[in-house]
Amino acid sequence: MTAVCVMVLGTTSGAGKSWLTTALCRHYARQGLKVAPFKAQNMSNNARVVAGVAGAQGEIGSAQYFQSLAAKADPDVRMNPLLLKPEADTRSQVVLMGEVHRALSDMPWRGRSETVWPHIAAALDALREENDVVVIEGAGSPAEINLHASDIVNMRVARHADARCLLVTDIDRGGAFAHLYGTWALLPEDERALIKGFVLNKFRGDASLLAPAPQMLQDLTGVPVVATLPMWWQHGLPEEDGVFDDKTRAAGAVQTTIAVIAWPRISNLDEFQPLKNVPGVRLVWARTPADCAGADWIVLPGSKSTAADLAWLRAQGLDQAVAHHAAQGRAVLGICGGLQVLGEALIDTHGIDGNAPGLGLLPLVTAFDAEKTVRRTTAAFGELGGAWQALSGVTAAGYEIHHGQTAQHPAMAAKGDIAREVMPGLAWQNAAGNVLGCYLHGLFENPAVLRALFGARVPTLDTVFDGLADFLEQHVEPGVLDALIHKD
């Protein structure tokens, strides 16, 4: 088989490409078709561990991981062959076909495209051979004319796959019709021909008031507006590129406030989305000590640059806020980089991340290894005490992505200050029981963990994906989705 390719382009980042791609994956999968997602290049520190090359495990962007689940497909590295994980404003770690590629990481940005394009094309071609439909997500805007010559993620992919493209814009920001027309106008004529429909996303108000603009736009371009999608605050998918700032939203009366430290190089923040769906939980992204005031939990999340984020934490005075919170016996959780920060020291002899003293809330030391640990993991908690006692005996599935290797601090162990290892090689707890550090990402995506901690039943991912497809089907013009996959 050779799949038909449907592609979602956007006028800007944040226009709605990722969730629309996810919704299309579930829509076509519900038609009984074999579906796979694809994004040639993603830039994100939100990554998942999936099936890699030759039986190995590798990394892809979280958005493509969720899209594969929506498509009812097994996620693998071909769905996101190139992943850029920012380490600084001008530097990223390059992950090619699931594995860190140091030579590409050191190569100038514009010089990478011809090197990586054969891998991208081969991955897409392989997915097309195995599926009926491949739903492709673009990146940013296809009309970045300064990048067009080295493009490997938008129109080069569209041309290679002869994709039927939808162009989506965020109408809530204003200027939506100019964005759509300007994007279309800046494309070469052969690429304009691939755009089959415009989508207005995040609309508030009476859609009839948009007239006559949609028809005027069609008269100018020949491309119809095929959907006007209302603003939807809680679709249930995690935000791919940034943290939410909805500090006051919670389902029902607030019973637990959780402050997640929003340090600059935060990674895998998507794993906290399930907490947003738990009734009575209020999630706060903390950037100042005031944001932590009154919190029941403080969570130190993953980090792509642990030592740098620890320095930022201290500069904001958040180290003192975390220490004060812990001294009061309140719950503190560190995940991956957050676990490393909670220890006594970061030791870097390979130039991976940096050396630094930790917060000293767990008697642990972390040494950074040249090789990265990347694997899916399922493990059970042992006996825990204090604030985390409810997790005792709970089995959790998740994933590990880290250079650091953490162990008991030998000098402190000699003095009798020992961290309780509550998940072998993965999690440790302090003697008082209120500070827990864990390498396992994805804890809160386990229903058993949520039930243990909150007694909560939250929507399953399948429920979320079906809701996305239902929403899309309700608001797209009749026949459009079927026409996109009709082979001419």
Short mmCIF file of C-alpha atoms in Angstrom, two decimals:
data_model
loop_
_atom_site.label_atom_id
_atom_site.label_comp_id
_atom_site.label_asym_id
_atom_site.label_seq_id
_atom_site.Cartn_x
_atom_site.Cartn_y
_atom_site.Cartn_z
CA MET A 1 0.00 0.00 0.00
CA THR A 2 1.01 3.61 -0.48
CA ALA A 3 -0.63 5.91 2.01
CA VAL A 4 -2.40 9.12 1.18
CA CYS A 5 -0.77 11.95 3.12
CA VAL A 6 -2.74 14.67 4.86
CA MET A 7 -0.62 17.50 6.22
CA VAL A 8 -1.36 20.17 8.81
CA LEU A 9 0.52 23.43 8.31
CA GLY A 10 0.27 26.52 10.48
CA THR A 11 0.64 30.25 9.94
CA THR A 12 2.65 30.43 13.18
CA SER A 13 3.85 28.26 16.02
CA GLY A 14 1.01 27.67 18.46
CA ALA A 15 -1.68 27.88 15.78
CA GLY A 16 -3.03 24.43 16.67
CA LYS A 17 -1.13 22.04 14.40
CA SER A 18 -0.36 19.40 17.01
CA TRP A 19 -3.85 18.87 18.41
CA LEU A 20 -5.42 19.06 14.93
CA THR A 21 -3.01 16.40 13.70
CA THR A 22 -3.90 14.26 16.72
CA ALA A 23 -7.62 14.68 16.03
CA LEU A 24 -7.15 13.71 12.37
CA CYS A 25 -5.21 10.60 13.41
CA ARG A 26 -8.09 9.44 15.58
CA HIS A 27 -10.72 10.42 13.00
CA TYR A 28 -9.16 8.34 10.23
CA ALA A 29 -8.37 5.46 12.60
CA ARG A 30 -12.07 5.36 13.52
CA GLN A 31 -12.86 4.83 9.83
CA GLY A 32 -11.05 1.49 10.02
CA LEU A 33 -7.96 2.80 8.23
CA LYS A 34 -4.37 2.05 9.17
CA VAL A 35 -2.94 5.41 10.18
CA ALA A 36 0.45 6.78 11.27
CA PRO A 37 1.57 10.29 12.25
CA PHE A 38 4.75 11.96 11.00
CA LYS A 39 6.74 15.08 11.75
CA ALA A 40 10.07 15.39 9.99
CA GLN A 41 11.68 17.64 12.59
CA ASN A 42 10.47 18.61 16.02
CA MET A 43 12.13 21.03 18.41
CA SER A 44 11.11 20.19 21.95
CA ASN A 45 12.45 18.99 25.26
CA ASN A 46 9.28 16.95 25.68
CA ALA A 47 10.29 13.50 24.46
CA ARG A 48 9.14 9.90 24.82
CA VAL A 49 10.96 6.59 24.57
CA VAL A 50 9.67 4.35 21.77
CA ALA A 51 10.76 1.50 19.52
CA GLY A 52 13.96 2.41 17.73
CA VAL A 53 16.18 0.95 15.05
CA ALA A 54 17.13 -2.75 15.10
CA GLY A 55 15.34 -3.51 18.34
CA ALA A 56 16.79 -0.57 20.26
CA GLN A 57 14.81 2.15 22.00
CA GLY A 58 14.93 5.79 20.99
CA GLU A 59 13.41 9.23 21.48
CA ILE A 60 10.70 11.08 19.60
CA GLY A 61 8.77 14.23 20.39
CA SER A 62 5.89 13.75 22.81
CA ALA A 63 3.39 15.14 20.31
CA GLN A 64 4.15 12.36 17.84
CA TYR A 65 3.95 9.81 20.64
CA PHE A 66 0.41 10.93 21.51
CA GLN A 67 -0.51 11.15 17.82
CA SER A 68 0.55 7.54 17.33
CA LEU A 69 -1.66 6.46 20.22
CA ALA A 70 -4.52 8.45 18.71
CA ALA A 71 -3.89 6.64 15.42
CA LYS A 72 -3.98 3.30 17.31
CA ALA A 73 -0.45 2.66 16.04
CA ASP A 74 2.68 1.49 17.81
CA PRO A 75 4.96 4.54 18.22
CA ASP A 76 8.40 4.29 16.63
CA VAL A 77 11.25 6.62 15.74
CA ARG A 78 10.27 6.92 12.07
CA MET A 79 7.32 9.06 13.13
CA ASN A 80 9.73 11.83 14.18
CA PRO A 81 13.09 11.09 12.56
CA LEU A 82 14.74 14.34 13.68
CA LEU A 83 14.31 15.75 17.20
CA LEU A 84 16.12 18.89 18.37
CA LYS A 85 16.37 19.24 22.15
CA PRO A 86 17.37 22.82 23.05
CA GLU A 87 20.25 23.08 25.52
CA ALA A 88 20.76 26.85 25.17
CA ASP A 89 19.35 29.67 23.04
CA THR A 90 21.78 28.85 20.21
CA ARG A 91 22.50 25.15 20.74
CA SER A 92 20.48 21.94 20.59
CA GLN A 93 21.16 18.26 21.03
CA VAL A 94 20.30 16.50 17.76
CA VAL A 95 18.48 13.17 17.95
CA LEU A 96 18.39 11.36 14.60
CA MET A 97 16.22 8.27 14.25
CA GLY A 98 15.92 8.10 18.03
CA GLU A 99 19.62 8.38 18.90
CA VAL A 100 21.81 11.31 19.89
CA HIS A 101 24.01 12.30 16.92
CA ARG A 102 26.96 14.28 18.23
CA ALA A 103 28.36 15.22 14.81
CA LEU A 104 25.04 16.75 13.77
CA SER A 105 24.78 18.52 17.12
CA ASP A 106 28.09 20.25 16.35
CA MET A 107 27.21 21.02 12.72
CA PRO A 108 25.95 24.52 11.75
CA TRP A 109 22.16 24.58 11.61
CA ARG A 110 21.83 25.35 7.90
CA GLY A 111 24.34 22.66 7.02
CA ARG A 112 22.29 19.82 8.45
CA SER A 113 19.41 19.73 5.98
CA GLU A 114 21.02 17.81 3.12
CA THR A 115 22.62 15.38 5.58
CA VAL A 116 19.39 14.51 7.34
CA TRP A 117 16.96 14.71 4.42
CA PRO A 118 17.64 11.14 3.15
CA HIS A 119 16.78 9.79 6.62
CA ILE A 120 13.59 11.87 6.74
CA ALA A 121 12.49 10.81 3.27
CA ALA A 122 13.23 7.13 3.97
CA ALA A 123 11.26 7.22 7.23
CA LEU A 124 8.26 8.81 5.55
CA ASP A 125 8.40 6.43 2.60
CA ALA A 126 8.50 3.43 4.94
CA LEU A 127 5.45 4.66 6.84
CA ARG A 128 3.60 5.26 3.57
CA GLU A 129 4.27 1.67 2.49
CA GLU A 130 2.76 0.30 5.71
CA ASN A 131 -0.32 2.52 6.11
CA ASP A 132 -3.46 3.78 4.41
CA VAL A 133 -3.10 7.34 5.71
CA VAL A 134 -0.14 9.27 7.09
CA VAL A 135 -1.06 12.47 8.91
CA ILE A 136 1.87 14.88 8.76
CA GLU A 137 2.48 17.83 11.05
CA GLY A 138 4.49 20.81 9.85
CA ALA A 139 6.53 23.13 12.05
CA GLY A 140 6.26 26.86 12.62
CA SER A 141 5.22 28.41 9.32
CA PRO A 142 5.90 27.15 5.79
CA ALA A 143 6.34 30.76 4.63
CA GLU A 144 9.56 31.55 6.50
CA ILE A 145 11.23 32.66 3.30
CA ASN A 146 14.64 32.94 4.94
CA LEU A 147 14.47 29.20 5.68
CA HIS A 148 12.73 27.97 2.55
CA ALA A 149 15.90 26.90 0.74
CA SER A 150 16.92 24.60 3.61
CA ASP A 151 13.40 23.46 4.55
CA ILE A 152 13.10 19.82 5.59
CA VAL A 153 9.89 19.91 7.63
CA ASN A 154 7.20 21.81 5.73
CA MET A 155 6.82 22.14 1.97
CA ARG A 156 9.71 19.87 1.02
CA VAL A 157 7.91 17.12 2.92
CA ALA A 158 4.58 18.15 1.37
CA ARG A 159 6.02 17.95 -2.15
CA HIS A 160 7.75 14.64 -1.48
CA ALA A 161 4.52 13.09 -0.22
CA ASP A 162 2.17 14.96 -2.59
CA ALA A 163 0.31 15.83 0.62
CA ARG A 164 -3.15 17.36 0.81
CA CYS A 165 -2.54 20.29 3.16
CA LEU A 166 -4.66 22.19 5.64
CA LEU A 167 -3.39 25.58 6.79
CA VAL A 168 -4.50 26.49 10.31
CA THR A 169 -4.35 29.89 12.01
CA ASP A 170 -5.10 31.18 15.52
CA ILE A 171 -7.92 33.66 14.99
CA ASP A 172 -7.92 34.64 18.68
CA ARG A 173 -4.65 36.52 18.13
CA GLY A 174 -6.16 38.73 15.42
CA GLY A 175 -5.05 39.17 11.81
CA ALA A 176 -6.06 35.62 10.89
CA PHE A 177 -7.13 36.35 7.31
CA ALA A 178 -3.93 38.30 6.66
CA HIS A 179 -1.91 35.43 8.11
CA LEU A 180 -3.65 32.91 5.86
CA TYR A 181 -3.40 35.04 2.73
CA GLY A 182 0.19 36.10 3.41
CA THR A 183 1.33 32.54 4.01
CA TRP A 184 -0.35 31.33 0.83
CA ALA A 185 0.98 34.28 -1.20
CA LEU A 186 4.61 33.74 -0.13
CA LEU A 187 4.63 30.13 -1.30
CA PRO A 188 5.69 29.16 -4.84
CA GLU A 189 2.79 28.34 -7.13
CA ASP A 190 3.35 24.57 -7.08
CA GLU A 191 3.27 24.59 -3.28
CA ARG A 192 0.13 26.75 -3.12
CA ALA A 193 -1.62 24.06 -5.14
CA LEU A 194 -1.12 21.60 -2.28
CA ILE A 195 -3.19 23.68 0.15
CA LYS A 196 -6.74 22.32 0.08
CA GLY A 197 -8.32 24.21 2.96
CA PHE A 198 -7.95 26.95 5.56
CA VAL A 199 -8.83 26.34 9.22
CA LEU A 200 -9.71 29.10 11.70
CA ASN A 201 -8.82 27.91 15.20
CA LYS A 202 -9.69 29.29 18.66
CA PHE A 203 -12.69 31.35 17.56
CA ARG A 204 -14.87 33.05 20.16
CA GLY A 205 -18.25 34.50 19.31
CA ASP A 206 -20.78 34.31 16.50
CA ALA A 207 -19.23 32.68 13.43
CA SER A 208 -21.77 34.36 11.14
CA LEU A 209 -20.01 37.67 11.83
CA LEU A 210 -16.96 36.42 9.93
CA ALA A 211 -18.76 36.92 6.61
CA PRO A 212 -17.86 38.01 3.99
CA ALA A 213 -14.17 37.41 4.84
CA PRO A 214 -14.06 33.63 4.17
CA GLN A 215 -15.55 34.06 0.70
CA MET A 216 -13.28 37.02 -0.05
CA LEU A 217 -10.27 34.92 0.95
CA GLN A 218 -11.44 32.10 -1.32
CA ASP A 219 -11.88 34.53 -4.18
CA LEU A 220 -8.28 35.69 -3.72
CA THR A 221 -6.72 32.24 -3.32
CA GLY A 222 -9.13 29.62 -4.61
CA VAL A 223 -8.86 27.90 -1.22
CA PRO A 224 -11.98 27.53 0.97
CA VAL A 225 -12.23 27.96 4.74
CA VAL A 226 -13.20 24.41 5.66
CA ALA A 227 -13.56 24.78 9.43
CA THR A 228 -14.09 27.38 12.13
CA LEU A 229 -13.11 25.75 15.41
CA PRO A 230 -14.37 27.33 18.64
CA MET A 231 -12.02 28.13 21.51
CA TRP A 232 -11.57 24.99 23.60
CA TRP A 233 -9.82 25.48 26.92
CA GLN A 234 -9.63 21.90 28.20
CA HIS A 235 -9.20 19.45 25.35
CA GLY A 236 -7.09 17.23 27.62
CA LEU A 237 -3.84 17.07 25.60
CA PRO A 238 -0.65 18.50 27.08
CA GLU A 239 0.74 21.71 25.66
CA GLU A 240 3.72 20.79 23.49
CA ASP A 241 5.85 23.92 23.47
CA GLY A 242 5.30 25.73 26.77
CA VAL A 243 3.77 25.76 30.22
CA PHE A 244 0.22 26.76 30.90
CA ASP A 245 -0.27 29.82 33.11
CA ASP A 246 -3.85 29.05 34.13
CA LYS A 247 -3.01 29.29 37.82
CA THR A 248 -6.57 29.59 39.07
CA ARG A 249 -8.29 26.81 37.12
CA ALA A 250 -9.24 23.59 38.86
CA ALA A 251 -12.10 21.15 38.43
CA GLY A 252 -14.24 21.68 41.52
CA ALA A 253 -13.15 23.06 44.88
CA VAL A 254 -9.36 23.14 45.27
CA GLN A 255 -8.15 20.47 47.66
CA THR A 256 -4.49 20.18 46.61
CA THR A 257 -2.26 22.89 45.16
CA ILE A 258 0.82 21.62 43.31
CA ALA A 259 3.58 24.08 42.40
CA VAL A 260 5.79 22.86 39.55
CA ILE A 261 9.06 24.77 39.25
CA ALA A 262 9.07 26.29 35.74
CA TRP A 263 12.79 26.61 35.24
CA PRO A 264 14.10 27.77 31.85
CA ARG A 265 15.18 24.38 30.49
CA ILE A 266 12.20 22.40 31.76
CA SER A 267 11.74 19.08 29.98
CA ASN A 268 8.92 16.56 29.74
CA LEU A 269 6.44 19.02 31.23
CA ASP A 270 3.70 17.22 29.31
CA GLU A 271 3.75 14.48 31.95
CA PHE A 272 1.90 16.81 34.33
CA GLN A 273 -1.17 17.15 32.09
CA PRO A 274 -3.04 14.37 33.96
CA LEU A 275 -2.82 16.44 37.15
CA LYS A 276 -4.74 19.20 35.40
CA ASN A 277 -7.58 16.75 34.85
CA VAL A 278 -7.83 15.58 38.47
CA PRO A 279 -10.83 17.11 40.27
CA GLY A 280 -9.74 19.37 43.12
CA VAL A 281 -6.12 19.75 41.96
CA ARG A 282 -4.76 23.20 41.14
CA LEU A 283 -1.51 23.24 39.16
CA VAL A 284 0.75 26.30 39.47
CA TRP A 285 3.84 26.96 37.36
CA ALA A 286 6.24 28.50 39.88
CA ARG A 287 8.83 31.08 38.82
CA THR A 288 9.06 33.03 42.08
CA PRO A 289 8.96 32.13 45.78
CA ALA A 290 5.52 33.75 45.97
CA ASP A 291 4.22 31.16 43.50
CA CYS A 292 5.12 28.43 46.02
CA ALA A 293 3.35 30.06 48.95
CA GLY A 294 0.53 27.87 50.23
CA ALA A 295 1.38 24.94 47.96
CA ASP A 296 0.78 21.44 49.28
CA TRP A 297 3.42 19.97 46.98
CA ILE A 298 6.46 21.42 45.25
CA VAL A 299 7.61 19.47 42.19
CA LEU A 300 11.05 19.91 40.63
CA PRO A 301 10.59 18.58 37.08
CA GLY A 302 12.98 17.30 34.45
CA SER A 303 15.61 19.61 33.00
CA LYS A 304 17.65 19.60 29.79
CA SER A 305 20.38 21.56 31.60
CA THR A 306 20.29 20.62 35.26
CA ALA A 307 23.23 22.69 36.55
CA ALA A 308 22.07 25.81 34.70
CA ASP A 309 18.51 25.42 35.96
CA LEU A 310 19.82 24.91 39.49
CA ALA A 311 21.74 28.19 39.18
CA TRP A 312 18.52 29.89 38.01
CA LEU A 313 16.63 28.36 40.95
CA ARG A 314 19.11 29.93 43.35
CA ALA A 315 19.06 33.29 41.56
CA GLN A 316 15.28 33.47 41.99
CA GLY A 317 15.44 32.53 45.67
CA LEU A 318 13.44 29.42 44.90
CA ASP A 319 16.06 27.20 46.54
CA GLN A 320 15.13 28.77 49.88
CA ALA A 321 11.43 28.41 49.14
CA VAL A 322 11.89 24.68 48.45
CA ALA A 323 14.04 24.22 51.56
CA HIS A 324 11.49 26.07 53.73
CA HIS A 325 8.65 23.99 52.29
CA ALA A 326 10.54 20.76 53.05
CA ALA A 327 11.49 21.92 56.54
CA GLN A 328 7.78 22.34 57.31
CA GLY A 329 7.27 18.68 56.45
CA ARG A 330 5.42 19.39 53.23
CA ALA A 331 5.70 17.17 50.18
CA VAL A 332 8.55 17.68 47.70
CA LEU A 333 8.96 15.59 44.54
CA GLY A 334 11.92 15.66 42.17
CA ILE A 335 11.70 13.94 38.78
CA CYS A 336 14.88 13.14 36.82
CA GLY A 337 16.75 16.48 36.78
CA GLY A 338 14.67 17.48 39.78
CA LEU A 339 15.86 14.39 41.62
CA GLN A 340 19.46 15.30 40.83
CA VAL A 341 18.97 18.84 42.17
CA LEU A 342 17.58 17.50 45.46
CA GLY A 343 20.86 15.68 46.15
CA GLU A 344 24.14 16.89 47.63
CA ALA A 345 26.15 17.39 44.45
CA LEU A 346 26.28 17.22 40.65
CA ILE A 347 29.58 15.87 39.35
CA ASP A 348 30.44 16.27 35.67
CA THR A 349 33.77 14.92 34.44
CA HIS A 350 32.63 14.60 30.80
CA GLY A 351 31.46 18.15 30.11
CA ILE A 352 27.86 16.99 29.78
CA ASP A 353 26.01 19.36 32.09
CA GLY A 354 28.16 21.04 34.76
CA ASN A 355 29.28 20.71 38.37
CA ALA A 356 27.27 22.20 41.21
CA PRO A 357 26.30 21.69 44.85
CA GLY A 358 22.74 20.43 45.18
CA LEU A 359 19.97 21.49 47.54
CA GLY A 360 20.96 18.82 50.07
CA LEU A 361 17.44 17.53 50.70
CA LEU A 362 18.45 13.96 49.83
CA PRO A 363 21.85 12.41 50.75
CA LEU A 364 22.61 11.50 47.13
CA VAL A 365 25.23 12.40 44.56
CA THR A 366 24.80 12.41 40.78
CA ALA A 367 27.63 11.82 38.30
CA PHE A 368 26.94 12.59 34.64
CA ASP A 369 27.85 9.79 32.24
CA ALA A 370 28.84 10.30 28.61
CA GLU A 371 26.20 7.80 27.51
CA LYS A 372 22.52 8.63 27.85
CA THR A 373 20.07 6.20 29.46
CA VAL A 374 17.00 5.92 27.20
CA ARG A 375 14.50 3.19 28.02
CA ARG A 376 10.95 2.29 28.86
CA THR A 377 10.65 1.10 32.46
CA THR A 378 8.03 -0.56 34.64
CA ALA A 379 8.74 -0.89 38.35
CA ALA A 380 6.98 -1.07 41.69
CA PHE A 381 7.49 1.20 44.66
CA GLY A 382 8.64 -0.46 47.83
CA GLU A 383 7.56 0.65 51.29
CA LEU A 384 7.31 4.43 51.57
CA GLY A 385 6.56 6.57 54.59
CA GLY A 386 5.22 10.03 55.31
CA ALA A 387 3.61 12.10 52.58
CA TRP A 388 4.22 9.47 49.91
CA GLN A 389 3.07 6.41 51.86
CA ALA A 390 0.08 5.91 49.55
CA LEU A 391 2.46 4.89 46.73
CA SER A 392 3.73 1.84 48.65
CA GLY A 393 3.47 -1.24 46.45
CA VAL A 394 2.11 0.68 43.44
CA THR A 395 3.47 -0.41 40.05
CA ALA A 396 4.17 2.39 37.57
CA ALA A 397 5.15 2.34 33.91
CA GLY A 398 7.15 5.19 32.42
CA TYR A 399 10.38 6.09 30.73
CA GLU A 400 13.92 7.21 31.53
CA ILE A 401 15.94 9.83 29.62
CA HIS A 402 19.03 10.95 31.55
CA HIS A 403 22.83 11.22 31.55
CA GLY A 404 23.04 11.34 35.34
CA GLN A 405 23.72 8.27 37.47
CA THR A 406 22.61 8.75 41.07
CA ALA A 407 23.72 6.91 44.21
CA GLN A 408 23.94 7.27 47.97
CA HIS A 409 26.52 9.87 49.09
CA PRO A 410 29.24 7.69 50.67
CA ALA A 411 30.41 10.22 53.29
CA MET A 412 26.87 10.87 54.46
CA ALA A 413 26.09 7.15 54.53
CA ALA A 414 29.09 6.68 56.82
CA LYS A 415 27.48 9.15 59.21
CA GLY A 416 24.20 7.26 59.10
CA ASP A 417 22.41 9.74 56.82
CA ILE A 418 20.96 7.31 54.30
CA ALA A 419 18.29 7.84 51.66
CA ARG A 420 15.73 5.06 51.59
CA GLU A 421 15.78 3.41 48.13
CA VAL A 422 12.09 2.91 47.41
CA MET A 423 12.38 1.81 43.77
CA PRO A 424 15.64 0.02 42.94
CA GLY A 425 17.99 2.42 41.13
CA LEU A 426 15.12 4.77 40.36
CA ALA A 427 13.67 6.42 43.46
CA TRP A 428 14.81 7.52 46.93
CA GLN A 429 13.06 9.06 49.95
CA ASN A 430 14.41 11.04 52.90
CA ALA A 431 14.14 9.79 56.48
CA ALA A 432 11.29 12.17 57.31
CA GLY A 433 9.27 10.80 54.40
CA ASN A 434 8.25 14.08 52.76
CA VAL A 435 10.98 14.37 50.06
CA LEU A 436 10.90 11.90 47.16
CA GLY A 437 13.16 11.80 44.11
CA CYS A 438 12.50 9.58 41.11
CA TYR A 439 14.03 8.99 37.66
CA LEU A 440 10.79 7.61 36.23
CA HIS A 441 9.02 10.06 33.93
CA GLY A 442 5.29 9.55 33.35
CA LEU A 443 4.28 8.73 36.94
CA PHE A 444 1.03 10.67 36.71
CA GLU A 445 0.04 8.95 33.49
CA ASN A 446 -0.51 5.79 35.53
CA PRO A 447 -4.13 5.52 36.76
CA ALA A 448 -2.94 3.47 39.74
CA VAL A 449 -0.67 6.33 40.86
CA LEU A 450 -3.48 8.88 40.58
CA ARG A 451 -5.87 6.62 42.48
CA ALA A 452 -3.31 6.09 45.24
CA LEU A 453 -2.54 9.80 45.63
CA PHE A 454 -5.93 11.37 44.95
CA GLY A 455 -8.49 8.58 44.78
CA ALA A 456 -9.10 10.00 41.34
CA ARG A 457 -10.43 8.62 38.14
CA VAL A 458 -9.43 10.84 35.24
CA PRO A 459 -10.29 10.60 31.55
CA THR A 460 -8.31 7.95 29.72
CA LEU A 461 -6.24 8.96 26.71
CA ASP A 462 -8.69 7.13 24.46
CA THR A 463 -11.47 9.31 25.85
CA VAL A 464 -9.39 12.41 25.12
CA PHE A 465 -8.59 11.28 21.56
CA ASP A 466 -12.22 10.43 20.80
CA GLY A 467 -13.24 13.83 22.16
CA LEU A 468 -10.81 15.54 19.81
CA ALA A 469 -12.15 13.62 16.82
CA ASP A 470 -15.76 14.33 17.82
CA PHE A 471 -15.00 18.05 18.12
CA LEU A 472 -13.30 18.14 14.73
CA GLU A 473 -16.07 16.21 12.98
CA GLN A 474 -18.66 18.57 14.45
CA HIS A 475 -17.02 21.73 13.11
CA VAL A 476 -15.46 20.76 9.75
CA GLU A 477 -17.55 21.29 6.65
CA PRO A 478 -19.28 18.04 5.59
CA GLY A 479 -17.29 15.82 3.25
CA VAL A 480 -13.98 17.66 3.68
CA LEU A 481 -12.17 15.00 5.72
CA ASP A 482 -13.19 12.23 3.34
CA ALA A 483 -12.20 14.32 0.31
CA LEU A 484 -8.71 14.81 1.69
CA ILE A 485 -7.96 11.09 1.50
CA HIS A 486 -9.84 10.35 -1.73
CA LYS A 487 -7.28 9.11 -4.26
CA ASP A 488 -7.68 11.06 -7.48
#
